[in-house]
Amino acid sequence: MRRGRVALGLQGGGAYGAFTAGVLDRLLEDDGPAIDAVSGASAGAVNAVLLADGLADGGPEAARARIARFWDRVGDLAPAGSAIGKFFTAEAASTVARISTAMLSPYQFNPLGLNPLRDILATEIDFARLRRASPVRLLIALTRVRDGRLRTNIGNVASLIANLDTARAAYQEKMEEINDFFRAKRVPSALQSRVRDYYGYLWETQKSVSPVSLTEELPHTLSMEILLFLNRTILEKVSLFRSANEIFIREIVQLLRPIVFLPGDYIIRQGEYGDCMYFLSSGDVEVLVGDSKVAQLGAGSPFGETALLQGEKRTASIRAVSYCDVYKLSKADFDALRARYPEFDAQVKKVVEDRLRDTQEKTQK
């Protein structure tokens, strides 16, 4: 007979998770309390979902069996460190692991996204059943890796996990296709690494392997509001656009094209002819003249407009220091705006004349 009712908070961490499994086993015995709600993070979240699915499947005894079987299977996994331990002392193995993880990103270290823990969960938990009805209320805490912010998912955690698994499966399938292409074309390993880093960045920031942005999927009115919010401050930093009216700003934000650059990528190269300008949404870039760094620009910075206006070669290179989300405005779109807005075209001509005059004065000095 059940004695009372409880809500449980389950702690994360592998060792705590295994310990908690034993506590849950005791609580699920015949004389234990009825469980109304469960919250958890990390290994605690795993135990919470195992508990809920077991209860849905066959009550307390099924939940006990489900939790015990899961942790037995986890215990049977051969950790990566055991293979290293055959050849190194514990201290040396720790050093090897630390150096490897410092030099390689998670996507380089595990390009196929192998995850035996996820595979065990997929066979132990009936997510479709939990989506239909969970016998206990679930509150799952998540930490977003990109910025460390905490999120709490209430109730429909099974749907969350299932959707994430679907997206991850698409990511793994994409990486397998890319690896097949690399092998067939014998792409150099350094270039392979950069491509994998790109898709890894898309997965980390968007939980998707598609570069299609949210604004391309939204209705036009919502897309416009998002674009204005994201880009108005950046556009206001460009002298050409400061006095532009609302209609002009709304038109120009629709012409901006999002691009991702990896650390070390050249966005602009000194000496090439300018056919576009850029607006840095996030990340950092450095300005190089020859081999010398002359400046560093952060989020919100525009660059490349001088060559766009004057039709001349670039006078400096721009190189990404970190992962950079950038918006690009092409010269063709820029010139189309000039043709449609005479006032803007007149302002552009004045800016060009002023810059030419400044250049001539500096040259004469």
JSON list of C-alpha atoms in Angstrom, two decimals, residues 20-117:
[
{"chain": "A", "resi": 20, "resn": "THR", "atom": "CA", "xyz": [19.57, 7.88, -7.57]},
{"chain": "A", "resi": 21, "resn": "ALA", "atom": "CA", "xyz": [18.56, 4.74, -9.46]},
{"chain": "A", "resi": 22, "resn": "GLY", "atom": "CA", "xyz": [18.93, 2.81, -6.20]},
{"chain": "A", "resi": 23, "resn": "VAL", "atom": "CA", "xyz": [16.87, 5.37, -4.29]},
{"chain": "A", "resi": 24, "resn": "LEU", "atom": "CA", "xyz": [14.12, 5.20, -6.92]},
{"chain": "A", "resi": 25, "resn": "ASP", "atom": "CA", "xyz": [14.14, 1.42, -6.70]},
{"chain": "A", "resi": 26, "resn": "ARG", "atom": "CA", "xyz": [13.41, 1.68, -2.98]},
{"chain": "A", "resi": 27, "resn": "LEU", "atom": "CA", "xyz": [10.69, 4.33, -3.42]},
{"chain": "A", "resi": 28, "resn": "LEU", "atom": "CA", "xyz": [8.96, 2.16, -6.02]},
{"chain": "A", "resi": 29, "resn": "GLU", "atom": "CA", "xyz": [8.56, -0.77, -3.64]},
{"chain": "A", "resi": 30, "resn": "ASP", "atom": "CA", "xyz": [5.05, -1.60, -2.47]},
{"chain": "A", "resi": 31, "resn": "ASP", "atom": "CA", "xyz": [5.23, 0.49, 0.70]},
{"chain": "A", "resi": 32, "resn": "GLY", "atom": "CA", "xyz": [6.75, 3.54, -1.00]},
{"chain": "A", "resi": 33, "resn": "PRO", "atom": "CA", "xyz": [4.94, 6.82, -1.71]},
{"chain": "A", "resi": 34, "resn": "ALA", "atom": "CA", "xyz": [3.00, 7.64, -4.87]},
{"chain": "A", "resi": 35, "resn": "ILE", "atom": "CA", "xyz": [4.97, 9.89, -7.23]},
{"chain": "A", "resi": 36, "resn": "ASP", "atom": "CA", "xyz": [3.17, 12.93, -8.69]},
{"chain": "A", "resi": 37, "resn": "ALA", "atom": "CA", "xyz": [5.98, 14.86, -10.37]},
{"chain": "A", "resi": 38, "resn": "VAL", "atom": "CA", "xyz": [9.68, 14.52, -11.17]},
{"chain": "A", "resi": 39, "resn": "SER", "atom": "CA", "xyz": [12.25, 17.17, -12.06]},
{"chain": "A", "resi": 40, "resn": "GLY", "atom": "CA", "xyz": [15.82, 16.57, -13.15]},
{"chain": "A", "resi": 41, "resn": "ALA", "atom": "CA", "xyz": [18.83, 17.57, -15.20]},
{"chain": "A", "resi": 42, "resn": "SER", "atom": "CA", "xyz": [21.47, 15.51, -16.98]},
{"chain": "A", "resi": 43, "resn": "ALA", "atom": "CA", "xyz": [21.49, 11.98, -15.48]},
{"chain": "A", "resi": 44, "resn": "GLY", "atom": "CA", "xyz": [18.58, 13.10, -13.28]},
{"chain": "A", "resi": 45, "resn": "ALA", "atom": "CA", "xyz": [16.55, 13.85, -16.39]},
{"chain": "A", "resi": 46, "resn": "VAL", "atom": "CA", "xyz": [17.40, 10.40, -17.76]},
{"chain": "A", "resi": 47, "resn": "ASN", "atom": "CA", "xyz": [16.16, 8.74, -14.56]},
{"chain": "A", "resi": 48, "resn": "ALA", "atom": "CA", "xyz": [13.01, 10.88, -14.64]},
{"chain": "A", "resi": 49, "resn": "VAL", "atom": "CA", "xyz": [12.11, 9.80, -18.18]},
{"chain": "A", "resi": 50, "resn": "LEU", "atom": "CA", "xyz": [12.95, 6.15, -17.45]},
{"chain": "A", "resi": 51, "resn": "LEU", "atom": "CA", "xyz": [10.71, 6.32, -14.38]},
{"chain": "A", "resi": 52, "resn": "ALA", "atom": "CA", "xyz": [7.81, 7.87, -16.29]},
{"chain": "A", "resi": 53, "resn": "ASP", "atom": "CA", "xyz": [8.05, 5.43, -19.17]},
{"chain": "A", "resi": 54, "resn": "GLY", "atom": "CA", "xyz": [8.27, 2.43, -16.84]},
{"chain": "A", "resi": 55, "resn": "LEU", "atom": "CA", "xyz": [5.21, 3.59, -14.90]},
{"chain": "A", "resi": 56, "resn": "ALA", "atom": "CA", "xyz": [3.32, 4.05, -18.17]},
{"chain": "A", "resi": 57, "resn": "ASP", "atom": "CA", "xyz": [4.36, 0.59, -19.34]},
{"chain": "A", "resi": 58, "resn": "GLY", "atom": "CA", "xyz": [3.42, -1.50, -16.31]},
{"chain": "A", "resi": 59, "resn": "GLY", "atom": "CA", "xyz": [3.47, 0.45, -13.10]},
{"chain": "A", "resi": 60, "resn": "PRO", "atom": "CA", "xyz": [6.11, 0.52, -10.33]},
{"chain": "A", "resi": 61, "resn": "GLU", "atom": "CA", "xyz": [7.59, -2.92, -11.02]},
{"chain": "A", "resi": 62, "resn": "ALA", "atom": "CA", "xyz": [8.07, -2.11, -14.71]},
{"chain": "A", "resi": 63, "resn": "ALA", "atom": "CA", "xyz": [9.69, 1.20, -13.75]},
{"chain": "A", "resi": 64, "resn": "ARG", "atom": "CA", "xyz": [12.10, -0.57, -11.38]},
{"chain": "A", "resi": 65, "resn": "ALA", "atom": "CA", "xyz": [13.05, -3.05, -14.08]},
{"chain": "A", "resi": 66, "resn": "ARG", "atom": "CA", "xyz": [13.45, -0.29, -16.69]},
{"chain": "A", "resi": 67, "resn": "ILE", "atom": "CA", "xyz": [15.76, 1.81, -14.52]},
{"chain": "A", "resi": 68, "resn": "ALA", "atom": "CA", "xyz": [17.85, -1.19, -13.40]},
{"chain": "A", "resi": 69, "resn": "ARG", "atom": "CA", "xyz": [18.26, -2.49, -16.95]},
{"chain": "A", "resi": 70, "resn": "PHE", "atom": "CA", "xyz": [19.32, 0.92, -18.24]},
{"chain": "A", "resi": 71, "resn": "TRP", "atom": "CA", "xyz": [22.07, 1.36, -15.65]},
{"chain": "A", "resi": 72, "resn": "ASP", "atom": "CA", "xyz": [23.25, -2.22, -16.16]},
{"chain": "A", "resi": 73, "resn": "ARG", "atom": "CA", "xyz": [23.65, -1.49, -19.86]},
{"chain": "A", "resi": 74, "resn": "VAL", "atom": "CA", "xyz": [25.48, 1.77, -19.14]},
{"chain": "A", "resi": 75, "resn": "GLY", "atom": "CA", "xyz": [27.82, -0.15, -16.85]},
{"chain": "A", "resi": 76, "resn": "ASP", "atom": "CA", "xyz": [28.54, -2.62, -19.65]},
{"chain": "A", "resi": 77, "resn": "LEU", "atom": "CA", "xyz": [29.74, 0.16, -21.96]},
{"chain": "A", "resi": 78, "resn": "ALA", "atom": "CA", "xyz": [33.52, 0.21, -22.42]},
{"chain": "A", "resi": 79, "resn": "PRO", "atom": "CA", "xyz": [34.54, 3.82, -21.73]},
{"chain": "A", "resi": 80, "resn": "ALA", "atom": "CA", "xyz": [36.93, 5.49, -24.15]},
{"chain": "A", "resi": 81, "resn": "GLY", "atom": "CA", "xyz": [39.46, 5.83, -21.36]},
{"chain": "A", "resi": 82, "resn": "SER", "atom": "CA", "xyz": [39.76, 2.03, -20.96]},
{"chain": "A", "resi": 83, "resn": "ALA", "atom": "CA", "xyz": [41.28, 1.68, -24.42]},
{"chain": "A", "resi": 84, "resn": "ILE", "atom": "CA", "xyz": [43.76, 4.43, -23.67]},
{"chain": "A", "resi": 85, "resn": "GLY", "atom": "CA", "xyz": [44.49, 2.83, -20.30]},
{"chain": "A", "resi": 86, "resn": "LYS", "atom": "CA", "xyz": [45.87, -0.27, -21.97]},
{"chain": "A", "resi": 87, "resn": "PHE", "atom": "CA", "xyz": [48.77, 1.76, -23.31]},
{"chain": "A", "resi": 88, "resn": "PHE", "atom": "CA", "xyz": [49.18, 4.61, -20.80]},
{"chain": "A", "resi": 89, "resn": "THR", "atom": "CA", "xyz": [49.28, 5.11, -17.07]},
{"chain": "A", "resi": 90, "resn": "ALA", "atom": "CA", "xyz": [46.26, 6.83, -15.52]},
{"chain": "A", "resi": 91, "resn": "GLU", "atom": "CA", "xyz": [48.14, 10.14, -15.35]},
{"chain": "A", "resi": 92, "resn": "ALA", "atom": "CA", "xyz": [49.38, 9.86, -18.95]},
{"chain": "A", "resi": 93, "resn": "ALA", "atom": "CA", "xyz": [45.91, 8.86, -20.17]},
{"chain": "A", "resi": 94, "resn": "SER", "atom": "CA", "xyz": [44.44, 11.91, -18.47]},
{"chain": "A", "resi": 95, "resn": "THR", "atom": "CA", "xyz": [47.04, 14.13, -20.17]},
{"chain": "A", "resi": 96, "resn": "VAL", "atom": "CA", "xyz": [46.32, 12.60, -23.59]},
{"chain": "A", "resi": 97, "resn": "ALA", "atom": "CA", "xyz": [42.58, 13.13, -23.15]},
{"chain": "A", "resi": 98, "resn": "ARG", "atom": "CA", "xyz": [43.05, 16.74, -21.97]},
{"chain": "A", "resi": 99, "resn": "ILE", "atom": "CA", "xyz": [45.34, 17.66, -24.87]},
{"chain": "A", "resi": 100, "resn": "SER", "atom": "CA", "xyz": [43.09, 15.95, -27.42]},
{"chain": "A", "resi": 101, "resn": "THR", "atom": "CA", "xyz": [39.95, 17.76, -26.29]},
{"chain": "A", "resi": 102, "resn": "ALA", "atom": "CA", "xyz": [41.82, 21.08, -26.20]},
{"chain": "A", "resi": 103, "resn": "MET", "atom": "CA", "xyz": [43.09, 20.72, -29.77]},
{"chain": "A", "resi": 104, "resn": "LEU", "atom": "CA", "xyz": [40.02, 19.13, -31.38]},
{"chain": "A", "resi": 105, "resn": "SER", "atom": "CA", "xyz": [36.43, 20.31, -31.43]},
{"chain": "A", "resi": 106, "resn": "PRO", "atom": "CA", "xyz": [33.71, 17.80, -30.46]},
{"chain": "A", "resi": 107, "resn": "TYR", "atom": "CA", "xyz": [32.83, 17.53, -34.15]},
{"chain": "A", "resi": 108, "resn": "GLN", "atom": "CA", "xyz": [36.43, 16.63, -35.14]},
{"chain": "A", "resi": 109, "resn": "PHE", "atom": "CA", "xyz": [36.83, 14.26, -32.20]},
{"chain": "A", "resi": 110, "resn": "ASN", "atom": "CA", "xyz": [33.57, 12.48, -33.03]},
{"chain": "A", "resi": 111, "resn": "PRO", "atom": "CA", "xyz": [32.65, 13.40, -36.65]},
{"chain": "A", "resi": 112, "resn": "LEU", "atom": "CA", "xyz": [30.00, 10.67, -36.93]},
{"chain": "A", "resi": 113, "resn": "GLY", "atom": "CA", "xyz": [28.24, 11.78, -33.75]},
{"chain": "A", "resi": 114, "resn": "LEU", "atom": "CA", "xyz": [28.53, 8.34, -32.12]},
{"chain": "A", "resi": 115, "resn": "ASN", "atom": "CA", "xyz": [26.51, 8.28, -28.91]},
{"chain": "A", "resi": 116, "resn": "PRO", "atom": "CA", "xyz": [25.97, 4.87, -27.28]},
{"chain": "A", "resi": 117, "resn": "LEU", "atom": "CA", "xyz": [24.01, 6.43, -24.40]}
]
